[in-house]
């Protein structure tokens, strides 16, 4: 089992580094490639393609095995990073990032399935704990390291230094998985069931990915802003088919749990991306020091995540999640003050540290509650819903922030301030959503009720 553990942790660590490191250097990339207008596309396209890949991986793993989805995921992840590393324009770079997003979607879902199919039940908690720990080091050193790589060498090496080694070890990954899955049999699924699942999840997931990509592309120009609205209408029309019933109506149950994560993650990713852009483009910060903001947020997130592990009863967890949502809202409001140039930068950065702590509290708690409120035979489905909600929320947040930036450009209103204010509003919605999460320790609601 150790080789599988080492492989899994390595792949997740590389994916985490790419995710967190690119956030720190994307402002530099956007300026160098003359693509600031397409900043939301470059940041958000991997999230959109991740949504589609999640549904594909779920079908592929159930119909075959984990081997080929993981091998294909590593290949796409590597190819996407190399393409981004050699890109000479922002569209090609965005395409490369989109391809890498497909790869990470295939990898993450398949690794979770591999633990379920290969690892003995008594060892699975250790695997999942290692998966979470794999984000810690990239969060601590990734943003600053990427920033200094961009300063001292070139931002291209942030992509190539990960993509090239991944491509070189692909044959070894394939060989190991061939041995690890030898003799295991995939669950029997008939063609009719595959077709039903594809109709219910695959096509809507592809539609969401396309809609988000259109919204991100259309936010580059004021003349195309109406297409942002049309694309997001399509996204919100399709998302209910991929998420639990009651997600957008806030019906007490698992729906508000999923919506809370979707809103909070959208706020966190969008605010962090444009916070770094403001520091570098308006306040003249270098990528290395700017990456420290991501590191601080990652440290406080890890601290919040650790604190929530000490909470054993559902009522305490719900109260902590509500506190976390409030802290994310406060952090978004503090981020807005970065646009007040006479204020020292440490004030909004301190506020952002609060947001990281709040997200650390609520993020894991929402996952625990989602599993608690869902029958065991549907744990795979709810896990996929949480991943889709995370990716869709972040992609939508970036699209809306980009649209606001273009819409308010050249007006008396600071576009960054308008964007941060909008995100604070969405954070407030997450507070309301968490408030609708029920305590199922009471006598009036059962896990089955929560999912109807």
Coordinates of N, CA and C in Angstrom, one line a residue, residues 148-227:
X148 N 9.4 34.1 -6.6 CA 10.9 34.3 -6.7 C 11.4 33.6 -8.0
X149 N 10.8 32.5 -8.4 CA 11.2 31.9 -9.7 C 10.9 32.9 -10.8
X150 N 9.7 33.5 -10.7 CA 9.3 34.5 -11.8 C 10.3 35.7 -11.8
X151 N 10.7 36.1 -10.6 CA 11.6 37.3 -10.5 C 13.0 36.9 -11.0
X152 N 13.5 35.8 -10.6 CA 14.9 35.5 -10.8 C 15.1 34.8 -12.2
X153 N 14.2 34.1 -12.6 CA 14.3 33.3 -13.9 C 13.2 33.7 -14.9
X154 N 12.1 33.0 -14.9 CA 11.0 33.3 -15.7 C 9.8 32.6 -15.1
X155 N 8.6 33.2 -15.3 CA 7.4 32.6 -14.9 C 7.1 31.2 -15.6
X156 N 7.7 31.1 -16.8 CA 7.5 29.8 -17.5 C 8.0 28.6 -16.8
X157 N 9.0 28.8 -15.9 CA 9.5 27.6 -15.2 C 8.6 27.2 -14.1
X158 N 7.6 28.0 -13.7 CA 6.6 27.6 -12.7 C 5.8 26.5 -13.3
X159 N 5.5 26.5 -14.6 CA 4.8 25.4 -15.3 C 5.7 24.3 -15.7
X160 N 6.8 24.6 -16.3 CA 7.7 23.6 -16.9 C 8.4 22.7 -15.9
X161 N 8.7 23.3 -14.7 CA 9.4 22.6 -13.7 C 8.5 21.5 -13.1
X162 N 7.2 21.6 -13.3 CA 6.3 20.5 -12.8 C 5.9 19.6 -14.0
X163 N 5.6 20.3 -15.1 CA 5.0 19.5 -16.3 C 6.0 18.5 -16.9
X164 N 7.3 18.9 -17.1 CA 8.3 18.0 -17.7 C 8.5 16.8 -16.9
X165 N 8.8 16.9 -15.5 CA 9.0 15.7 -14.7 C 7.8 14.8 -14.7
X166 N 6.6 15.4 -14.7 CA 5.4 14.5 -14.7 C 5.3 13.7 -15.9
X167 N 5.7 14.3 -17.1 CA 5.6 13.6 -18.3 C 6.6 12.5 -18.4
X168 N 7.8 12.7 -17.8 CA 8.9 11.7 -17.8 C 8.5 10.5 -16.9
X169 N 7.8 10.7 -15.9 CA 7.5 9.6 -15.0 C 6.2 8.9 -15.3
X170 N 5.5 9.3 -16.4 CA 4.2 8.8 -16.8 C 4.3 7.2 -17.0
X171 N 5.4 6.7 -17.7 CA 5.5 5.3 -17.9 C 5.6 4.5 -16.6
X172 N 6.2 5.1 -15.6 CA 6.3 4.4 -14.3 C 5.0 4.4 -13.6
X173 N 4.2 5.5 -13.7 CA 2.9 5.5 -13.1 C 2.0 4.5 -13.8
X174 N 2.1 4.4 -15.1 CA 1.3 3.4 -15.8 C 1.7 1.9 -15.3
X175 N 3.0 1.7 -15.3 CA 3.4 0.3 -14.8 C 3.0 0.0 -13.4
X176 N 3.1 0.9 -12.5 CA 2.7 0.7 -11.1 C 1.2 0.4 -11.1
X177 N 0.4 1.2 -11.7 CA -1.1 1.0 -11.6 C -1.5 -0.3 -12.3
X178 N -0.8 -0.7 -13.4 CA -1.1 -2.0 -14.0 C -0.9 -3.1 -13.0
X179 N 0.2 -3.0 -12.2 CA 0.4 -4.1 -11.2 C -0.6 -4.0 -10.0
X180 N -0.9 -2.7 -9.6 CA -1.7 -2.5 -8.4 C -3.2 -3.0 -8.7
X181 N -3.6 -2.8 -10.0 CA -5.0 -3.1 -10.3 C -5.2 -4.5 -10.9
X182 N -4.1 -5.2 -11.0 CA -4.1 -6.6 -11.6 C -5.0 -7.5 -10.7
X183 N -5.9 -8.1 -11.3 CA -6.8 -9.0 -10.6 C -8.0 -8.4 -10.0
X184 N -8.1 -7.0 -10.0 CA -9.2 -6.4 -9.4 C -10.3 -6.2 -10.5
X185 N -11.5 -6.3 -10.2 CA -12.6 -6.3 -11.2 C -13.4 -5.0 -11.0
X186 N -13.8 -4.4 -12.0 CA -14.7 -3.2 -12.0 C -16.1 -3.7 -11.6
X187 N -16.8 -2.8 -11.0 CA -18.2 -3.1 -10.6 C -19.0 -3.3 -11.9
X188 N -19.8 -4.3 -11.9 CA -20.7 -4.5 -13.1 C -21.7 -3.4 -13.3
X189 N -21.7 -2.8 -14.4 CA -22.6 -1.8 -14.8 C -23.1 -2.0 -16.2
X190 N -24.4 -2.1 -16.4 CA -24.9 -2.3 -17.7 C -24.9 -1.0 -18.5
X191 N -25.0 -1.2 -19.8 CA -25.0 0.0 -20.7 C -26.1 1.0 -20.5
X192 N -27.3 0.4 -20.1 CA -28.4 1.3 -19.8 C -28.1 2.3 -18.7
X193 N -27.5 1.7 -17.6 CA -27.2 2.5 -16.5 C -26.1 3.6 -16.8
X194 N -25.1 3.2 -17.6 CA -24.1 4.1 -18.0 C -24.7 5.3 -18.8
X195 N -25.6 4.9 -19.7 CA -26.3 5.9 -20.5 C -27.2 6.9 -19.7
X196 N -27.8 6.3 -18.7 CA -28.7 7.2 -17.8 C -27.8 8.1 -17.0
X197 N -26.7 7.6 -16.5 CA -25.8 8.5 -15.7 C -25.2 9.5 -16.6
X198 N -24.8 9.2 -17.8 CA -24.2 10.1 -18.7 C -25.2 11.3 -19.0
X199 N -26.4 10.9 -19.3 CA -27.4 11.9 -19.6 C -27.7 12.8 -18.4
X200 N -27.7 12.2 -17.2 CA -28.0 13.0 -16.0 C -26.8 13.9 -15.6
X201 N -25.6 13.5 -15.8 CA -24.5 14.2 -15.2 C -23.4 14.7 -16.2
X202 N -23.1 13.9 -17.2 CA -22.0 14.3 -18.1 C -22.4 15.5 -19.0
X203 N -23.5 15.4 -19.7 CA -23.9 16.5 -20.6 C -24.1 17.8 -19.8
X204 N -24.8 17.8 -18.7 CA -24.9 19.1 -17.9 C -23.5 19.6 -17.4
X205 N -22.6 18.7 -17.0 CA -21.3 19.1 -16.6 C -20.5 19.8 -17.7
X206 N -20.6 19.2 -18.9 CA -20.0 19.8 -20.1 C -20.6 21.2 -20.4
X207 N -21.9 21.3 -20.2 CA -22.6 22.5 -20.4 C -22.2 23.6 -19.4
X208 N -22.0 23.2 -18.2 CA -21.5 24.1 -17.1 C -20.1 24.6 -17.5
X209 N -19.2 23.7 -17.9 CA -17.9 24.0 -18.2 C -17.8 25.0 -19.4
X210 N -18.6 24.7 -20.4 CA -18.7 25.6 -21.6 C -19.3 27.0 -21.2
X211 N -20.3 27.0 -20.4 CA -20.9 28.3 -20.0 C -20.0 29.1 -19.2
X212 N -19.2 28.5 -18.3 CA -18.3 29.3 -17.5 C -17.1 29.8 -18.4
X213 N -16.7 29.0 -19.3 CA -15.6 29.4 -20.2 C -16.1 30.6 -21.1
X214 N -17.3 30.6 -21.6 CA -17.9 31.7 -22.3 C -17.9 32.9 -21.5
X215 N -18.4 32.8 -20.2 CA -18.5 33.9 -19.3 C -17.2 34.6 -19.1
X216 N -16.1 33.7 -18.9 CA -14.8 34.2 -18.6 C -14.2 35.0 -19.8
X217 N -14.4 34.4 -21.0 CA -13.9 35.0 -22.2 C -14.7 36.3 -22.5
X218 N -16.0 36.3 -22.3 CA -16.8 37.5 -22.6 C -16.6 38.7 -21.6
X219 N -16.0 38.4 -20.5 CA -15.7 39.5 -19.5 C -14.5 40.3 -19.9
X220 N -13.9 40.1 -21.1 CA -12.8 40.8 -21.5 C -13.1 42.1 -22.1
X221 N -14.3 42.3 -22.6 CA -14.7 43.5 -23.3 C -16.1 44.0 -22.9
X222 N -16.3 45.3 -22.8 CA -17.6 45.8 -22.4 C -18.7 45.5 -23.4
X223 N -18.3 45.4 -24.7 CA -19.3 45.0 -25.7 C -19.8 43.6 -25.6
X224 N -19.0 42.7 -25.0 CA -19.4 41.3 -24.9 C -20.0 41.0 -23.5
X225 N -20.1 42.0 -22.6 CA -20.6 41.7 -21.3 C -22.0 41.0 -21.3
X226 N -22.9 41.4 -22.2 CA -24.2 40.6 -22.2 C -24.1 39.1 -22.3
X227 N -23.0 38.7 -23.0 CA -22.8 37.2 -23.1 C -22.4 36.6 -21.8

